[in-house]
Amino acid sequence: MSEARNVVIVTGIPGVGKTTVIDTAVEMVKSQHGEEVLVLNIGTEMFEVALEKGLIKDRDELRKMPTAKQREVQRLAGEAIAKKAKTARVIVDTHTLIQTKNGFLIGLPEWVSKTLQPKTVVLVEADPEKIAGRRSSDETRTRDEQRVDEIDTHQRMCRAAAVSVGTITGATVRVIKNREGKVEEAASELASTLME
Ligand code: ATP
Ligand code: MG
């Protein structure tokens, strides 16, 4: 198992700031090292698969589909992502646990984790109260209501899920705090993982 790995999975709960931190880190790597990073988003890929199959019209409807359908779409999206993730530096942006009517759907089940073979799983975390604030002030998305204590529990469960991916794949697990107004700090940690 000494092969070089090029995939970094960036995960964390909705609204924690994954996409914002990723975009900033990709810019840093480009300007400081002249390197391009390919960013793939499992949610976007799932949305495209579900749209093609005529199952939904809106991205936020994904998690409302019957869980068996979500799993099927997730499998197809995972395979599509794994195929695209063959370039030099890749980030996979994904949720860790997706809240459905029937409990949490695991964002990185064994079969997705194994096909991706990540070198590191980066778990982005933030203060639950700040996450609640970020969700309500972000008008680009329709996010589910969650109380601050539920956000806290969800975030703790994500740690367990991130460690499980490390256990299955041998990836390292890095927790990065996305502090309020300090995206650059979090992004610089992510950039260092990308360039490691
Ligand atoms: P999703 O899982 O739903 O895609 P996400 O984790 O990718 O969410 P973003 O869309 O990156 O989250 O960020 C959610 C909101 O929080 C955005 O409006 C963003 O501008 C804001 N935000 C992100 N990071 C910070 C930060 N460090 N301080 C303040 N606001 C932030
Ligand atoms: Mg995002």
PDB file of C-alpha atoms and ligand atoms in Angstrom:
ATOM      1  CA  MET A   1       0.000   0.000   0.000  1.00  0.00           C
ATOM      2  CA  SER A   2       2.826   2.428  -0.837  1.00  0.00           C
ATOM      3  CA  GLU A   3       1.190   3.974  -3.911  1.00  0.00           C
ATOM      4  CA  ALA A   4       0.957   7.782  -4.059  1.00  0.00           C
ATOM      5  CA  ARG A   5      -2.512   9.121  -3.343  1.00  0.00           C
ATOM      6  CA  ASN A   6      -3.829  12.378  -4.763  1.00  0.00           C
ATOM      7  CA  VAL A   7      -7.336  12.714  -3.326  1.00  0.00           C
ATOM      8  CA  VAL A   8      -8.162  14.854  -0.310  1.00  0.00           C
ATOM      9  CA  ILE A   9     -11.739  14.507   0.896  1.00  0.00           C
ATOM     10  CA  VAL A  10     -13.130  17.659   2.493  1.00  0.00           C
ATOM     11  CA  THR A  11     -16.185  17.016   4.586  1.00  0.00           C
ATOM     12  CA  GLY A  12     -18.294  18.550   7.320  1.00  0.00           C
ATOM     13  CA  ILE A  13     -21.867  19.513   8.047  1.00  0.00           C
ATOM     14  CA  PRO A  14     -23.964  21.763   5.759  1.00  0.00           C
ATOM     15  CA  GLY A  15     -23.073  25.433   6.090  1.00  0.00           C
ATOM     16  CA  VAL A  16     -19.812  24.852   7.995  1.00  0.00           C
ATOM     17  CA  GLY A  17     -17.945  26.490   5.089  1.00  0.00           C
ATOM     18  CA  LYS A  18     -16.433  23.583   3.113  1.00  0.00           C
ATOM     19  CA  THR A  19     -16.901  25.158  -0.319  1.00  0.00           C
ATOM     20  CA  THR A  20     -15.701  28.583   0.860  1.00  0.00           C
ATOM     21  CA  VAL A  21     -12.546  27.116   2.446  1.00  0.00           C
ATOM     22  CA  ILE A  22     -11.889  24.914  -0.602  1.00  0.00           C
ATOM     23  CA  ASP A  23     -12.203  27.812  -3.070  1.00  0.00           C
ATOM     24  CA  THR A  24      -9.762  29.908  -1.008  1.00  0.00           C
ATOM     25  CA  ALA A  25      -7.273  27.019  -0.636  1.00  0.00           C
ATOM     26  CA  VAL A  26      -7.369  26.294  -4.392  1.00  0.00           C
ATOM     27  CA  GLU A  27      -6.555  29.962  -5.102  1.00  0.00           C
ATOM     28  CA  MET A  28      -3.665  29.823  -2.585  1.00  0.00           C
ATOM     29  CA  VAL A  29      -2.180  26.698  -4.164  1.00  0.00           C
ATOM     30  CA  LYS A  30      -2.465  28.320  -7.595  1.00  0.00           C
ATOM     31  CA  SER A  31      -0.838  31.604  -6.615  1.00  0.00           C
ATOM     32  CA  GLN A  32       1.823  30.201  -4.257  1.00  0.00           C
ATOM     33  CA  HIS A  33       2.784  27.020  -6.110  1.00  0.00           C
ATOM     34  CA  GLY A  34       1.393  27.460  -9.634  1.00  0.00           C
ATOM     35  CA  GLU A  35      -0.546  24.184  -9.201  1.00  0.00           C
ATOM     36  CA  GLU A  36      -4.104  23.471 -10.324  1.00  0.00           C
ATOM     37  CA  VAL A  37      -6.487  21.498  -8.112  1.00  0.00           C
ATOM     38  CA  LEU A  38      -9.532  19.708  -9.503  1.00  0.00           C
ATOM     39  CA  VAL A  39     -12.545  20.077  -7.192  1.00  0.00           C
ATOM     40  CA  LEU A  40     -15.283  17.462  -7.450  1.00  0.00           C
ATOM     41  CA  ASN A  41     -18.486  17.657  -5.445  1.00  0.00           C
ATOM     42  CA  ILE A  42     -20.360  14.427  -4.649  1.00  0.00           C
ATOM     43  CA  GLY A  43     -23.625  16.344  -4.009  1.00  0.00           C
ATOM     44  CA  THR A  44     -23.396  18.056  -7.417  1.00  0.00           C
ATOM     45  CA  GLU A  45     -22.611  14.741  -9.099  1.00  0.00           C
ATOM     46  CA  MET A  46     -25.575  13.100  -7.306  1.00  0.00           C
ATOM     47  CA  PHE A  47     -27.795  15.980  -8.375  1.00  0.00           C
ATOM     48  CA  GLU A  48     -26.762  15.536 -12.003  1.00  0.00           C
ATOM     49  CA  VAL A  49     -27.418  11.789 -11.892  1.00  0.00           C
ATOM     50  CA  ALA A  50     -30.841  12.292 -10.226  1.00  0.00           C
ATOM     51  CA  LEU A  51     -31.749  15.073 -12.682  1.00  0.00           C
ATOM     52  CA  GLU A  52     -30.843  12.876 -15.627  1.00  0.00           C
ATOM     53  CA  LYS A  53     -33.036  10.114 -14.237  1.00  0.00           C
ATOM     54  CA  GLY A  54     -35.900  12.625 -13.839  1.00  0.00           C
ATOM     55  CA  LEU A  55     -36.073  11.999 -10.072  1.00  0.00           C
ATOM     56  CA  ILE A  56     -35.782  15.641  -8.922  1.00  0.00           C
ATOM     57  CA  LYS A  57     -35.640  19.242 -10.161  1.00  0.00           C
ATOM     58  CA  ASP A  58     -33.815  20.966  -7.318  1.00  0.00           C
ATOM     59  CA  ARG A  59     -30.563  20.084  -5.521  1.00  0.00           C
ATOM     60  CA  ASP A  60     -32.081  20.388  -2.073  1.00  0.00           C
ATOM     61  CA  GLU A  61     -34.707  17.724  -3.035  1.00  0.00           C
ATOM     62  CA  LEU A  62     -31.930  15.085  -3.136  1.00  0.00           C
ATOM     63  CA  ARG A  63     -32.049  14.309   0.580  1.00  0.00           C
ATOM     64  CA  LYS A  64     -35.868  14.026   0.437  1.00  0.00           C
ATOM     65  CA  MET A  65     -35.820  11.113  -2.040  1.00  0.00           C
ATOM     66  CA  PRO A  66     -36.474   7.598  -0.655  1.00  0.00           C
ATOM     67  CA  THR A  67     -33.225   6.421   0.925  1.00  0.00           C
ATOM     68  CA  ALA A  68     -32.904   3.448  -1.438  1.00  0.00           C
ATOM     69  CA  LYS A  69     -32.927   5.895  -4.374  1.00  0.00           C
ATOM     70  CA  GLN A  70     -30.413   8.153  -2.613  1.00  0.00           C
ATOM     71  CA  ARG A  71     -28.101   5.186  -2.159  1.00  0.00           C
ATOM     72  CA  GLU A  72     -28.413   4.184  -5.801  1.00  0.00           C
ATOM     73  CA  VAL A  73     -27.697   7.734  -6.998  1.00  0.00           C
ATOM     74  CA  GLN A  74     -24.823   7.941  -4.510  1.00  0.00           C
ATOM     75  CA  ARG A  75     -23.263   4.771  -5.907  1.00  0.00           C
ATOM     76  CA  LEU A  76     -23.417   6.076  -9.497  1.00  0.00           C
ATOM     77  CA  ALA A  77     -22.057   9.474  -8.405  1.00  0.00           C
ATOM     78  CA  GLY A  78     -19.238   7.801  -6.439  1.00  0.00           C
ATOM     79  CA  GLU A  79     -18.198   5.811  -9.501  1.00  0.00           C
ATOM     80  CA  ALA A  80     -18.308   8.918 -11.730  1.00  0.00           C
ATOM     81  CA  ILE A  81     -16.204  10.884  -9.220  1.00  0.00           C
ATOM     82  CA  ALA A  82     -13.649   8.074  -8.887  1.00  0.00           C
ATOM     83  CA  LYS A  83     -13.257   8.026 -12.684  1.00  0.00           C
ATOM     84  CA  LYS A  84     -12.655  11.795 -12.829  1.00  0.00           C
ATOM     85  CA  ALA A  85     -10.298  11.808  -9.827  1.00  0.00           C
ATOM     86  CA  LYS A  86      -7.272  10.602 -11.734  1.00  0.00           C
ATOM     87  CA  THR A  87      -5.492  13.948 -12.129  1.00  0.00           C
ATOM     88  CA  ALA A  88      -2.630  15.194  -9.972  1.00  0.00           C
ATOM     89  CA  ARG A  89      -4.400  17.047  -7.162  1.00  0.00           C
ATOM     90  CA  VAL A  90      -8.039  16.437  -6.382  1.00  0.00           C
ATOM     91  CA  ILE A  91     -10.406  17.628  -3.683  1.00  0.00           C
ATOM     92  CA  VAL A  92     -13.679  15.809  -3.160  1.00  0.00           C
ATOM     93  CA  ASP A  93     -16.204  18.093  -1.416  1.00  0.00           C
ATOM     94  CA  THR A  94     -18.871  16.031   0.334  1.00  0.00           C
ATOM     95  CA  HIS A  95     -21.244  15.779   3.253  1.00  0.00           C
ATOM     96  CA  THR A  96     -20.400  13.279   5.989  1.00  0.00           C
ATOM     97  CA  LEU A  97     -23.937  12.479   7.143  1.00  0.00           C
ATOM     98  CA  ILE A  98     -27.090  13.439   5.274  1.00  0.00           C
ATOM     99  CA  GLN A  99     -30.202  13.931   7.341  1.00  0.00           C
ATOM    100  CA  THR A 100     -33.081  11.945   5.807  1.00  0.00           C
ATOM    101  CA  LYS A 101     -36.557  11.057   7.119  1.00  0.00           C
ATOM    102  CA  ASN A 102     -35.103   7.674   8.049  1.00  0.00           C
ATOM    103  CA  GLY A 103     -31.994   8.714   9.949  1.00  0.00           C
ATOM    104  CA  PHE A 104     -28.600   9.752   8.615  1.00  0.00           C
ATOM    105  CA  LEU A 105     -27.421   8.519   5.224  1.00  0.00           C
ATOM    106  CA  ILE A 106     -23.654   8.016   5.381  1.00  0.00           C
ATOM    107  CA  GLY A 107     -21.962  10.320   2.864  1.00  0.00           C
ATOM    108  CA  LEU A 108     -18.839   8.177   2.625  1.00  0.00           C
ATOM    109  CA  PRO A 109     -19.937   4.553   2.823  1.00  0.00           C
ATOM    110  CA  GLU A 110     -17.337   1.845   2.474  1.00  0.00           C
ATOM    111  CA  TRP A 111     -17.729   1.434  -1.289  1.00  0.00           C
ATOM    112  CA  VAL A 112     -17.348   5.174  -2.011  1.00  0.00           C
ATOM    113  CA  SER A 113     -14.387   5.507   0.392  1.00  0.00           C
ATOM    114  CA  LYS A 114     -12.588   2.531  -1.097  1.00  0.00           C
ATOM    115  CA  THR A 115     -12.922   3.682  -4.710  1.00  0.00           C
ATOM    116  CA  LEU A 116     -11.619   7.149  -3.807  1.00  0.00           C
ATOM    117  CA  GLN A 117      -8.579   5.954  -1.777  1.00  0.00           C
ATOM    118  CA  PRO A 118      -8.028   9.385  -0.158  1.00  0.00           C
ATOM    119  CA  LYS A 119      -4.681  10.368   1.331  1.00  0.00           C
ATOM    120  CA  THR A 120      -6.425  12.570   3.904  1.00  0.00           C
ATOM    121  CA  VAL A 121      -9.929  13.200   5.139  1.00  0.00           C
ATOM    122  CA  VAL A 122     -10.251  16.833   6.195  1.00  0.00           C
ATOM    123  CA  LEU A 123     -13.139  17.480   8.555  1.00  0.00           C
ATOM    124  CA  VAL A 124     -14.139  21.146   8.621  1.00  0.00           C
ATOM    125  CA  GLU A 125     -15.686  22.173  11.919  1.00  0.00           C
ATOM    126  CA  ALA A 126     -17.001  25.405  13.403  1.00  0.00           C
ATOM    127  CA  ASP A 127     -18.837  26.673  16.447  1.00  0.00           C
ATOM    128  CA  PRO A 128     -22.443  25.310  16.201  1.00  0.00           C
ATOM    129  CA  GLU A 129     -23.922  28.759  16.840  1.00  0.00           C
ATOM    130  CA  LYS A 130     -21.877  30.260  14.014  1.00  0.00           C
ATOM    131  CA  ILE A 131     -22.976  27.445  11.701  1.00  0.00           C
ATOM    132  CA  ALA A 132     -26.628  28.233  12.475  1.00  0.00           C
ATOM    133  CA  GLY A 133     -25.929  31.887  11.633  1.00  0.00           C
ATOM    134  CA  ARG A 134     -24.103  31.036   8.389  1.00  0.00           C
ATOM    135  CA  ARG A 135     -26.978  28.837   7.256  1.00  0.00           C
ATOM    136  CA  SER A 136     -29.621  31.470   7.846  1.00  0.00           C
ATOM    137  CA  SER A 137     -27.673  34.279   6.169  1.00  0.00           C
ATOM    138  CA  ASP A 138     -26.776  32.220   3.064  1.00  0.00           C
ATOM    139  CA  GLU A 139     -29.570  32.902   0.577  1.00  0.00           C
ATOM    140  CA  THR A 140     -28.089  30.749  -2.196  1.00  0.00           C
ATOM    141  CA  ARG A 141     -29.279  27.504  -0.566  1.00  0.00           C
ATOM    142  CA  THR A 142     -32.370  26.046   1.142  1.00  0.00           C
ATOM    143  CA  ARG A 143     -31.031  24.332   4.239  1.00  0.00           C
ATOM    144  CA  ASP A 144     -33.062  22.404   6.817  1.00  0.00           C
ATOM    145  CA  GLU A 145     -33.728  23.967  10.208  1.00  0.00           C
ATOM    146  CA  GLN A 146     -31.601  22.457  12.974  1.00  0.00           C
ATOM    147  CA  ARG A 147     -31.315  23.582  16.581  1.00  0.00           C
ATOM    148  CA  VAL A 148     -27.861  24.499  17.876  1.00  0.00           C
ATOM    149  CA  ASP A 149     -27.723  21.360  20.093  1.00  0.00           C
ATOM    150  CA  GLU A 150     -28.662  19.219  17.051  1.00  0.00           C
ATOM    151  CA  ILE A 151     -25.896  20.875  15.021  1.00  0.00           C
ATOM    152  CA  ASP A 152     -23.489  20.037  17.843  1.00  0.00           C
ATOM    153  CA  THR A 153     -24.569  16.355  17.893  1.00  0.00           C
ATOM    154  CA  HIS A 154     -24.424  16.142  14.089  1.00  0.00           C
ATOM    155  CA  GLN A 155     -20.903  17.568  14.145  1.00  0.00           C
ATOM    156  CA  ARG A 156     -19.744  15.048  16.774  1.00  0.00           C
ATOM    157  CA  MET A 157     -21.150  12.176  14.704  1.00  0.00           C
ATOM    158  CA  CYS A 158     -19.231  13.494  11.686  1.00  0.00           C
ATOM    159  CA  ARG A 159     -15.989  12.988  13.629  1.00  0.00           C
ATOM    160  CA  ALA A 160     -16.860   9.316  14.066  1.00  0.00           C
ATOM    161  CA  ALA A 161     -17.691   9.006  10.349  1.00  0.00           C
ATOM    162  CA  ALA A 162     -14.425  10.719   9.309  1.00  0.00           C
ATOM    163  CA  VAL A 163     -12.425   8.364  11.535  1.00  0.00           C
ATOM    164  CA  SER A 164     -14.255   5.400   9.977  1.00  0.00           C
ATOM    165  CA  VAL A 165     -13.097   6.480   6.499  1.00  0.00           C
ATOM    166  CA  GLY A 166      -9.551   6.632   7.850  1.00  0.00           C
ATOM    167  CA  THR A 167      -9.968   3.148   9.314  1.00  0.00           C
ATOM    168  CA  ILE A 168     -11.234   1.700   6.029  1.00  0.00           C
ATOM    169  CA  THR A 169      -8.725   3.414   3.729  1.00  0.00           C
ATOM    170  CA  GLY A 170      -5.664   4.238   5.837  1.00  0.00           C
ATOM    171  CA  ALA A 171      -6.172   7.955   5.129  1.00  0.00           C
ATOM    172  CA  THR A 172      -5.093  10.456   7.759  1.00  0.00           C
ATOM    173  CA  VAL A 173      -7.868  12.487   9.389  1.00  0.00           C
ATOM    174  CA  ARG A 174      -7.326  16.211   9.883  1.00  0.00           C
ATOM    175  CA  VAL A 175      -9.778  18.450  11.741  1.00  0.00           C
ATOM    176  CA  ILE A 176      -9.687  22.060  10.521  1.00  0.00           C
ATOM    177  CA  LYS A 177     -11.535  24.786  12.411  1.00  0.00           C
ATOM    178  CA  ASN A 178     -13.232  27.345  10.180  1.00  0.00           C
ATOM    179  CA  ARG A 179     -13.372  30.225  12.656  1.00  0.00           C
ATOM    180  CA  GLU A 180     -15.714  33.147  12.046  1.00  0.00           C
ATOM    181  CA  GLY A 181     -14.135  35.634   9.645  1.00  0.00           C
ATOM    182  CA  LYS A 182     -10.952  33.483   9.418  1.00  0.00           C
ATOM    183  CA  VAL A 183     -11.469  31.542   6.201  1.00  0.00           C
ATOM    184  CA  GLU A 184      -7.854  32.261   5.173  1.00  0.00           C
ATOM    185  CA  GLU A 185      -6.483  30.454   8.244  1.00  0.00           C
ATOM    186  CA  ALA A 186      -8.549  27.333   7.556  1.00  0.00           C
ATOM    187  CA  ALA A 187      -7.699  27.516   3.840  1.00  0.00           C
ATOM    188  CA  SER A 188      -3.985  27.710   4.539  1.00  0.00           C
ATOM    189  CA  GLU A 189      -4.187  24.481   6.584  1.00  0.00           C
ATOM    190  CA  LEU A 190      -6.055  22.805   3.732  1.00  0.00           C
ATOM    191  CA  ALA A 191      -3.479  24.087   1.217  1.00  0.00           C
ATOM    192  CA  SER A 192      -0.690  22.516   3.288  1.00  0.00           C
ATOM    193  CA  THR A 193      -2.481  19.155   3.241  1.00  0.00           C
ATOM    194  CA  LEU A 194      -2.903  19.427  -0.539  1.00  0.00           C
ATOM    195  CA  MET A 195       0.792  20.136  -1.063  1.00  0.00           C
ATOM    196  CA  GLU A 196       2.055  17.512   1.423  1.00  0.00           C
TER     197      GLU A 196
HETATM  198  P1  ATP B   1     -22.963  22.927   1.996  1.00  0.00           P
HETATM  199  O1  ATP B   1     -22.561  21.662   2.681  1.00  0.00           O
HETATM  200  O2  ATP B   1     -24.418  23.178   2.213  1.00  0.00           O
HETATM  201  O3  ATP B   1     -22.518  23.015   0.577  1.00  0.00           O
HETATM  202  P2  ATP B   1     -20.679  24.398   2.892  1.00  0.00           P
HETATM  203  O4  ATP B   1     -20.092  23.678   4.045  1.00  0.00           O
HETATM  204  O5  ATP B   1     -20.033  24.230   1.571  1.00  0.00           O
HETATM  205  O6  ATP B   1     -22.235  24.106   2.817  1.00  0.00           O
HETATM  206  P3  ATP B   1     -20.403  27.213   2.393  1.00  0.00           P
HETATM  207  O7  ATP B   1     -21.434  27.307   1.328  1.00  0.00           O
HETATM  208  O8  ATP B   1     -18.972  27.266   2.012  1.00  0.00           O
HETATM  209  O9  ATP B   1     -20.685  25.931   3.302  1.00  0.00           O
HETATM  210  O10 ATP B   1     -20.609  28.366   3.482  1.00  0.00           O
HETATM  211  C1  ATP B   1     -21.885  28.639   4.067  1.00  0.00           C
HETATM  212  C2  ATP B   1     -21.996  30.125   4.385  1.00  0.00           C
HETATM  213  O11 ATP B   1     -21.091  30.456   5.418  1.00  0.00           O
HETATM  214  C3  ATP B   1     -21.649  31.011   3.199  1.00  0.00           C
HETATM  215  O12 ATP B   1     -22.564  32.093   3.150  1.00  0.00           O
HETATM  216  C4  ATP B   1     -20.226  31.495   3.521  1.00  0.00           C
HETATM  217  O13 ATP B   1     -19.949  32.756   2.970  1.00  0.00           O
HETATM  218  C5  ATP B   1     -20.246  31.545   5.044  1.00  0.00           C
HETATM  219  N1  ATP B   1     -18.911  31.274   5.651  1.00  0.00           N
HETATM  220  C6  ATP B   1     -18.064  30.252   5.352  1.00  0.00           C
HETATM  221  N2  ATP B   1     -16.956  30.296   6.122  1.00  0.00           N
HETATM  222  C7  ATP B   1     -17.084  31.387   6.933  1.00  0.00           C
HETATM  223  C8  ATP B   1     -16.265  31.972   7.966  1.00  0.00           C
HETATM  224  N3  ATP B   1     -15.077  31.469   8.320  1.00  0.00           N
HETATM  225  N4  ATP B   1     -16.738  33.062   8.570  1.00  0.00           N
HETATM  226  C9  ATP B   1     -17.923  33.601   8.227  1.00  0.00           C
HETATM  227  N5  ATP B   1     -18.753  33.121   7.280  1.00  0.00           N
HETATM  228  C10 ATP B   1     -18.344  32.016   6.636  1.00  0.00           C
HETATM  229 MG    MG B   2     -20.765  23.471  -0.265  1.00  0.00          MG
END
